[in-house]
Coordinates of C-alpha atoms in Angstrom, one line a residue:
M1 CA -37.6 1.3 -26.8
K2 CA -36.1 2.5 -23.4
I3 CA -32.2 1.9 -23.6
L4 CA -29.5 2.2 -21.1
V5 CA -26.1 3.2 -22.7
T6 CA -23.3 2.9 -20.5
G7 CA -20.1 5.0 -21.3
S8 CA -22.4 7.4 -22.7
A9 CA -19.6 10.5 -22.4
G10 CA -17.3 8.1 -24.5
F11 CA -16.7 8.4 -27.8
I12 CA -18.8 5.7 -29.3
G13 CA -21.5 5.8 -26.4
S14 CA -22.0 9.6 -26.7
M15 CA -22.5 9.0 -30.9
L16 CA -24.6 6.0 -30.5
S17 CA -26.8 8.0 -28.0
L18 CA -27.7 10.8 -30.3
R19 CA -28.2 8.5 -32.9
L20 CA -30.9 6.6 -30.8
L21 CA -32.6 9.8 -29.8
E22 CA -33.1 10.9 -33.4
R23 CA -34.9 7.7 -34.0
G24 CA -36.9 8.2 -31.2
D25 CA -35.7 5.8 -28.5
E26 CA -35.7 6.9 -24.8
V27 CA -32.0 6.6 -23.7
V28 CA -30.7 6.9 -20.0
G29 CA -26.7 7.4 -20.4
I30 CA -24.1 6.5 -17.6
D31 CA -20.5 7.4 -17.2
N32 CA -17.9 8.1 -14.5
I33 CA -16.0 10.6 -16.6
N34 CA -12.8 9.3 -15.2
D35 CA -9.7 11.3 -16.1
Y36 CA -8.0 8.7 -18.4
Y37 CA -7.8 11.4 -21.0
D38 CA -9.0 15.1 -20.8
V39 CA -12.5 15.4 -19.4
K40 CA -13.3 18.6 -21.2
L41 CA -13.9 16.3 -24.2
K42 CA -16.3 14.2 -22.3
Y43 CA -18.2 17.2 -21.2
G44 CA -18.4 18.8 -24.8
R45 CA -19.8 15.4 -25.9
L46 CA -22.3 15.4 -23.1
S47 CA -23.3 19.0 -24.3
Q48 CA -24.4 17.4 -27.8
H49 CA -26.8 15.6 -25.6
G50 CA -28.0 18.4 -23.7
I51 CA -26.0 17.7 -20.3
E52 CA -24.4 21.0 -19.4
D53 CA -23.6 20.0 -15.6
P54 CA -22.8 16.4 -15.1
T55 CA -22.6 15.5 -11.2
Y56 CA -23.3 12.5 -9.4
G57 CA -26.8 12.1 -9.0
F58 CA -29.9 10.4 -10.8
N59 CA -31.7 11.4 -13.8
R60 CA -30.0 14.8 -14.7
K61 CA -32.5 15.6 -17.5
S62 CA -31.0 17.0 -21.0
N63 CA -32.4 20.7 -22.3
K64 CA -32.0 19.4 -25.7
H65 CA -33.9 16.4 -25.9
E66 CA -36.8 15.4 -24.1
K67 CA -36.1 11.6 -24.0
Y68 CA -32.5 11.6 -22.7
S69 CA -31.2 11.7 -19.2
F70 CA -27.7 11.0 -17.5
V71 CA -26.6 9.4 -14.4
Q72 CA -22.6 9.8 -13.5
L73 CA -21.8 6.5 -11.9
D74 CA -19.2 3.7 -12.2
I75 CA -20.6 0.6 -13.2
E76 CA -18.3 -1.4 -10.9
H77 CA -20.4 -0.2 -8.0
K78 CA -23.1 -2.8 -7.9
S79 CA -25.7 -1.1 -5.6
H80 CA -25.9 2.0 -8.0
I81 CA -26.5 0.0 -10.7
N82 CA -29.0 -2.0 -9.3
K83 CA -30.8 0.9 -8.1
L84 CA -30.8 2.3 -11.7
F85 CA -32.3 -0.7 -13.3
E86 CA -34.6 -0.8 -10.3
E87 CA -35.9 2.7 -11.3
H88 CA -35.9 2.4 -15.0
N89 CA -37.6 -0.6 -16.8
F90 CA -34.9 -0.9 -19.5
D91 CA -36.0 -2.7 -22.8
A92 CA -32.3 -2.9 -23.7
V93 CA -28.7 -2.4 -22.5
C94 CA -25.8 -1.5 -24.6
N95 CA -22.7 -1.9 -22.3
L96 CA -19.7 0.4 -23.9
A97 CA -18.6 1.3 -20.3
A98 CA -14.8 0.1 -20.2
Q99 CA -11.4 1.0 -19.4
A100 CA -9.6 1.6 -22.7
G101 CA -6.0 1.4 -24.0
V102 CA -4.0 -1.6 -24.8
R103 CA -0.9 0.3 -23.8
Y104 CA -2.5 1.6 -20.4
S105 CA -3.4 -1.9 -19.3
L106 CA 0.3 -2.2 -18.7
E107 CA 0.5 0.8 -16.6
N108 CA -2.8 0.2 -14.4
P109 CA -4.1 -3.3 -14.7
D110 CA -6.3 -3.2 -11.5
S111 CA -8.6 -0.5 -13.4
F112 CA -9.1 -3.0 -15.9
I113 CA -10.3 -5.9 -13.8
E114 CA -12.6 -3.8 -11.8
T115 CA -14.5 -2.1 -14.8
N116 CA -14.0 -4.4 -17.6
I117 CA -14.5 -7.9 -15.5
M118 CA -16.4 -6.6 -12.4
G119 CA -18.4 -3.8 -13.9
F120 CA -19.5 -6.1 -16.9
M121 CA -20.5 -8.4 -14.2
N122 CA -22.9 -5.9 -12.5
I123 CA -24.4 -5.2 -15.9
L124 CA -25.1 -9.0 -16.4
E125 CA -26.4 -9.5 -13.1
A126 CA -28.7 -6.5 -13.3
C127 CA -29.9 -7.7 -16.6
R128 CA -30.7 -11.0 -15.0
H129 CA -32.5 -9.8 -12.0
Y130 CA -34.2 -6.8 -13.6
G131 CA -35.6 -8.8 -16.7
V132 CA -33.7 -7.2 -19.2
N133 CA -33.0 -9.6 -22.1
N134 CA -31.3 -7.4 -24.7
L135 CA -28.0 -6.7 -24.0
S136 CA -25.4 -5.7 -26.7
Y137 CA -21.4 -4.9 -25.5
A138 CA -18.2 -3.9 -26.8
S139 CA -15.5 -6.3 -27.4
S140 CA -12.7 -5.5 -29.3
S141 CA -10.5 -6.6 -32.2
S142 CA -7.5 -7.0 -29.8
V143 CA -8.9 -10.3 -28.7
Y144 CA -7.4 -12.0 -31.8
G145 CA -3.9 -11.4 -30.2
L146 CA -1.3 -13.5 -31.5
N147 CA -3.3 -14.8 -34.6
K148 CA -1.2 -14.7 -38.1
E149 CA -4.0 -14.4 -40.4
E150 CA -3.9 -11.4 -42.5
T151 CA -7.7 -10.9 -42.1
S152 CA -9.4 -11.5 -38.7
S153 CA -12.5 -14.0 -39.1
I154 CA -15.1 -14.1 -36.3
E155 CA -14.2 -18.1 -36.3
D156 CA -10.6 -17.8 -35.7
S157 CA -9.3 -18.5 -32.2
V158 CA -8.9 -15.9 -29.5
D159 CA -7.1 -18.0 -27.1
H160 CA -3.9 -16.2 -27.3
P161 CA -4.2 -12.3 -26.2
V162 CA -1.2 -10.0 -25.8
S163 CA -2.5 -7.5 -23.6
L164 CA -4.5 -7.3 -20.2
Y165 CA -7.2 -5.2 -22.3
A166 CA -7.6 -7.9 -24.8
A167 CA -8.0 -10.7 -22.1
T168 CA -10.7 -8.8 -20.2
K169 CA -12.6 -8.5 -23.7
K170 CA -12.4 -12.1 -24.0
S171 CA -13.6 -12.5 -20.6
N172 CA -16.7 -10.5 -21.5
E173 CA -17.7 -12.6 -24.4
L174 CA -17.0 -15.8 -22.2
L175 CA -19.4 -14.5 -19.3
A176 CA -21.9 -13.3 -22.0
H177 CA -22.1 -17.0 -23.0
T178 CA -22.5 -18.1 -19.8
Y179 CA -25.6 -16.1 -18.7
S180 CA -27.0 -16.5 -22.2
H181 CA -26.8 -20.1 -21.7
L182 CA -28.1 -20.1 -18.1
F183 CA -30.7 -17.2 -18.0
G184 CA -31.5 -16.7 -21.5
I185 CA -30.4 -13.1 -21.8
Q186 CA -30.0 -12.1 -25.3
T187 CA -26.3 -11.1 -25.5
T188 CA -24.3 -9.8 -28.8
G189 CA -20.6 -9.0 -28.5
L190 CA -19.4 -6.9 -31.0
R191 CA -15.3 -6.8 -31.7
F192 CA -14.7 -3.0 -32.9
F193 CA -12.0 -2.7 -35.1
T194 CA -10.0 0.7 -35.2
V195 CA -13.1 3.3 -34.6
Y196 CA -12.2 6.9 -35.7
G197 CA -13.8 10.5 -36.5
P198 CA -14.9 13.5 -35.0
W199 CA -15.0 13.5 -31.4
G200 CA -12.5 10.7 -30.8
R201 CA -10.3 9.4 -28.2
P202 CA -7.1 11.6 -27.6
D203 CA -5.2 8.4 -27.4
M204 CA -5.8 7.2 -30.9
A205 CA -4.0 7.4 -33.8
L206 CA -6.0 9.7 -35.8
F207 CA -6.3 12.3 -32.7
L208 CA -2.5 12.0 -31.8
F209 CA -1.1 12.6 -35.2
T210 CA -3.5 15.6 -36.0
N211 CA -2.4 17.2 -32.7
G212 CA 1.2 16.7 -33.2
I213 CA 1.4 18.0 -36.9
V214 CA -0.6 21.0 -35.7
K215 CA 1.6 21.9 -32.9
D216 CA 4.8 20.9 -34.7
E217 CA 5.3 17.9 -32.3
P218 CA 6.8 14.8 -33.6
I219 CA 4.6 12.1 -33.8
D220 CA 5.5 8.3 -32.8
V221 CA 5.1 5.8 -35.4
Y222 CA 5.5 2.1 -34.0
N223 CA 7.1 -1.0 -35.5
N224 CA 9.2 1.8 -37.8
G225 CA 6.3 2.5 -39.6
E226 CA 5.2 -1.3 -40.4
M227 CA 1.7 -0.9 -38.9
F228 CA -1.8 -1.6 -40.7
R229 CA -5.1 -0.6 -39.4
D230 CA -8.5 -1.2 -40.1
F231 CA -10.0 2.2 -39.6
T232 CA -13.7 2.1 -39.3
Y233 CA -15.7 5.5 -39.5
I234 CA -17.8 6.2 -36.2
D235 CA -21.0 6.6 -38.5
D236 CA -20.7 3.2 -39.6
I237 CA -20.0 1.8 -36.2
V238 CA -23.2 3.4 -34.8
D239 CA -25.1 2.0 -37.6
G240 CA -23.7 -1.6 -37.0
V241 CA -24.8 -1.2 -33.1
V242 CA -28.0 0.0 -33.8
R243 CA -28.7 -3.1 -36.1
V244 CA -27.5 -5.3 -33.2
I245 CA -29.9 -3.4 -30.9
E246 CA -33.1 -4.1 -33.0
N247 CA -31.9 -7.5 -33.6
P248 CA -31.3 -9.3 -30.4
A249 CA -29.4 -12.6 -30.8
K250 CA -31.6 -15.9 -31.1
P251 CA -30.2 -19.5 -30.4
N252 CA -28.9 -21.3 -33.3
E253 CA -30.7 -24.5 -33.9
K254 CA -28.0 -25.4 -36.3
W255 CA -25.3 -25.0 -34.3
N256 CA -22.2 -27.1 -35.1
G257 CA -19.4 -25.9 -32.7
T258 CA -18.7 -22.3 -34.4
V259 CA -17.4 -19.6 -32.1
S260 CA -19.8 -16.7 -33.2
S261 CA -23.1 -18.7 -31.9
S262 CA -24.3 -21.3 -29.9
T263 CA -27.4 -23.2 -28.5
A264 CA -28.0 -20.0 -26.2
P265 CA -29.4 -16.9 -27.4
Y266 CA -25.8 -15.4 -27.8
R267 CA -23.5 -13.8 -30.8
V268 CA -20.4 -12.4 -31.5
Y269 CA -19.5 -10.2 -34.5
N270 CA -16.9 -8.6 -36.2
I271 CA -17.5 -4.9 -37.2
G272 CA -14.9 -3.2 -39.1
N273 CA -14.2 -1.6 -42.5
G274 CA -12.7 -4.4 -44.1
N275 CA -9.7 -2.9 -45.2
S276 CA -6.2 -2.5 -43.9
V277 CA -4.6 1.0 -44.2
K278 CA -0.8 1.4 -43.6
L279 CA -0.4 3.6 -40.5
L280 CA 2.2 5.9 -42.8
D281 CA -0.4 6.0 -45.8
F282 CA -2.8 7.5 -42.8
V283 CA 0.0 10.1 -41.7
H284 CA 0.5 11.4 -45.2
A285 CA -3.6 11.8 -45.5
I286 CA -3.5 13.8 -42.7
E287 CA -0.7 15.9 -43.8
D288 CA -2.4 16.4 -47.0
K289 CA -5.6 17.7 -45.4
L290 CA -3.6 20.0 -43.0
G291 CA -1.2 21.2 -45.4
K292 CA 1.5 20.7 -42.9
K293 CA 4.5 17.8 -42.7
A294 CA 4.6 15.6 -39.7
K295 CA 7.7 15.0 -37.8
I296 CA 7.9 11.2 -37.3
N297 CA 9.6 9.6 -34.6
F298 CA 9.9 5.7 -35.5
K299 CA 9.9 3.6 -32.5
P300 CA 10.0 -0.3 -32.3
M301 CA 7.0 -2.5 -31.7
Q302 CA 5.3 -1.9 -28.3
P303 CA 4.3 -4.8 -25.7
G304 CA 0.7 -5.6 -26.2
D305 CA 0.3 -4.3 -29.8
V306 CA -0.1 -6.1 -33.2
V307 CA 1.4 -5.4 -36.3
N308 CA -2.1 -5.9 -38.6
S309 CA -5.6 -5.7 -38.3
K310 CA -8.1 -6.4 -41.1
S311 CA -12.0 -7.3 -40.2
D312 CA -14.1 -10.0 -42.1
C313 CA -17.5 -8.9 -41.3
T314 CA -19.2 -11.2 -43.6
E315 CA -21.6 -12.6 -40.5
L316 CA -22.7 -9.2 -39.5
T317 CA -23.2 -8.2 -43.2
N318 CA -25.1 -11.4 -43.8
D319 CA -27.2 -11.6 -40.9
L320 CA -28.1 -7.7 -40.2
G321 CA -27.0 -5.9 -43.6
Y322 CA -24.2 -4.0 -42.4
K323 CA -21.7 -2.1 -44.3
S324 CA -19.1 0.4 -43.9
K325 CA -19.7 3.2 -46.3
T326 CA -17.5 6.1 -45.2
D327 CA -14.2 6.8 -47.3
I328 CA -10.8 7.1 -45.2
L329 CA -10.4 10.2 -47.0
Q330 CA -13.6 11.8 -46.0
G331 CA -13.3 10.3 -42.7
I332 CA -10.3 12.0 -41.7
S333 CA -11.4 15.4 -43.4
N334 CA -14.5 15.2 -41.1
F335 CA -12.2 14.6 -38.1
V336 CA -9.5 17.8 -39.0
D337 CA -12.7 19.8 -39.8
W338 CA -14.0 18.8 -36.1
Y339 CA -10.8 19.2 -34.3
K340 CA -10.0 22.9 -35.9
E341 CA -13.5 24.0 -34.7
F342 CA -13.2 22.4 -31.2
Y343 CA -9.9 23.5 -30.4
Y344 CA -10.3 27.0 -32.0
I345 CA -7.8 26.5 -34.5

């Protein structure tokens, strides 16, 4: 297939692009390479694709992968998105471009509306007008908001988000369903639970904790350590995304009002590990790998955060055979090895 991957300099997007290339797909990657976090990391990911000098412009070819090209642009620029779709006959689109960061959404809300909602709308409109019927996109476990259930099921209510970031992801799901219903676009949303691994984002727990311990700096642990996360390794996440791309959503002819499907060609899935790890245990595993103790700064609960996240991925497993395989200790070890190599430690 010829596949557009938005956010291809991001964590998940870059790893997905490589996996698609490995299996023989043609990939066009786009990213605005914003400075929300260190752009050197984004350039490093792109170098894995064979893109050494990303600049604004169309069809910068890879020097490693014959079937890869990169375009630097913002998805909120509608005319640029339309030009891209006009120049390429995409078989599928995977939209992973977004302004990330639950806490950052409190500081810079406009960017979340512009990218996560207006940008996503541009992708939907381009799919509609240029005949792309296979669209997968990133949602988030944060949509579960105030839900008190220990394990988040895809059928649980997501009507009470606690961050603007979560609200934009819920909006994406609503917009996707509307376009599936009105125009027959096959859309699948993936509610990612905490993704980690080599090349991960610097604002995420594993990177922050490792960086702090290595530099002998205090690390912040919120809610006085009573935090639990469903950490999901990047390779497992990518495996799930590829399965979704291969199997676009179909109408549920037996639909009875469930949240995850519809009479339209629309699906939403949880994608996670299915296990909840206490944050302090996560820190101790990093300490063991580094052979060095952390200096922990315990802090209260932060606005927009949730105490616990744990995924029920039954639907994704039953429908597409998804299964998380990577042990948390192995995943942490892989990340720390990458971190030391990337930062010459």
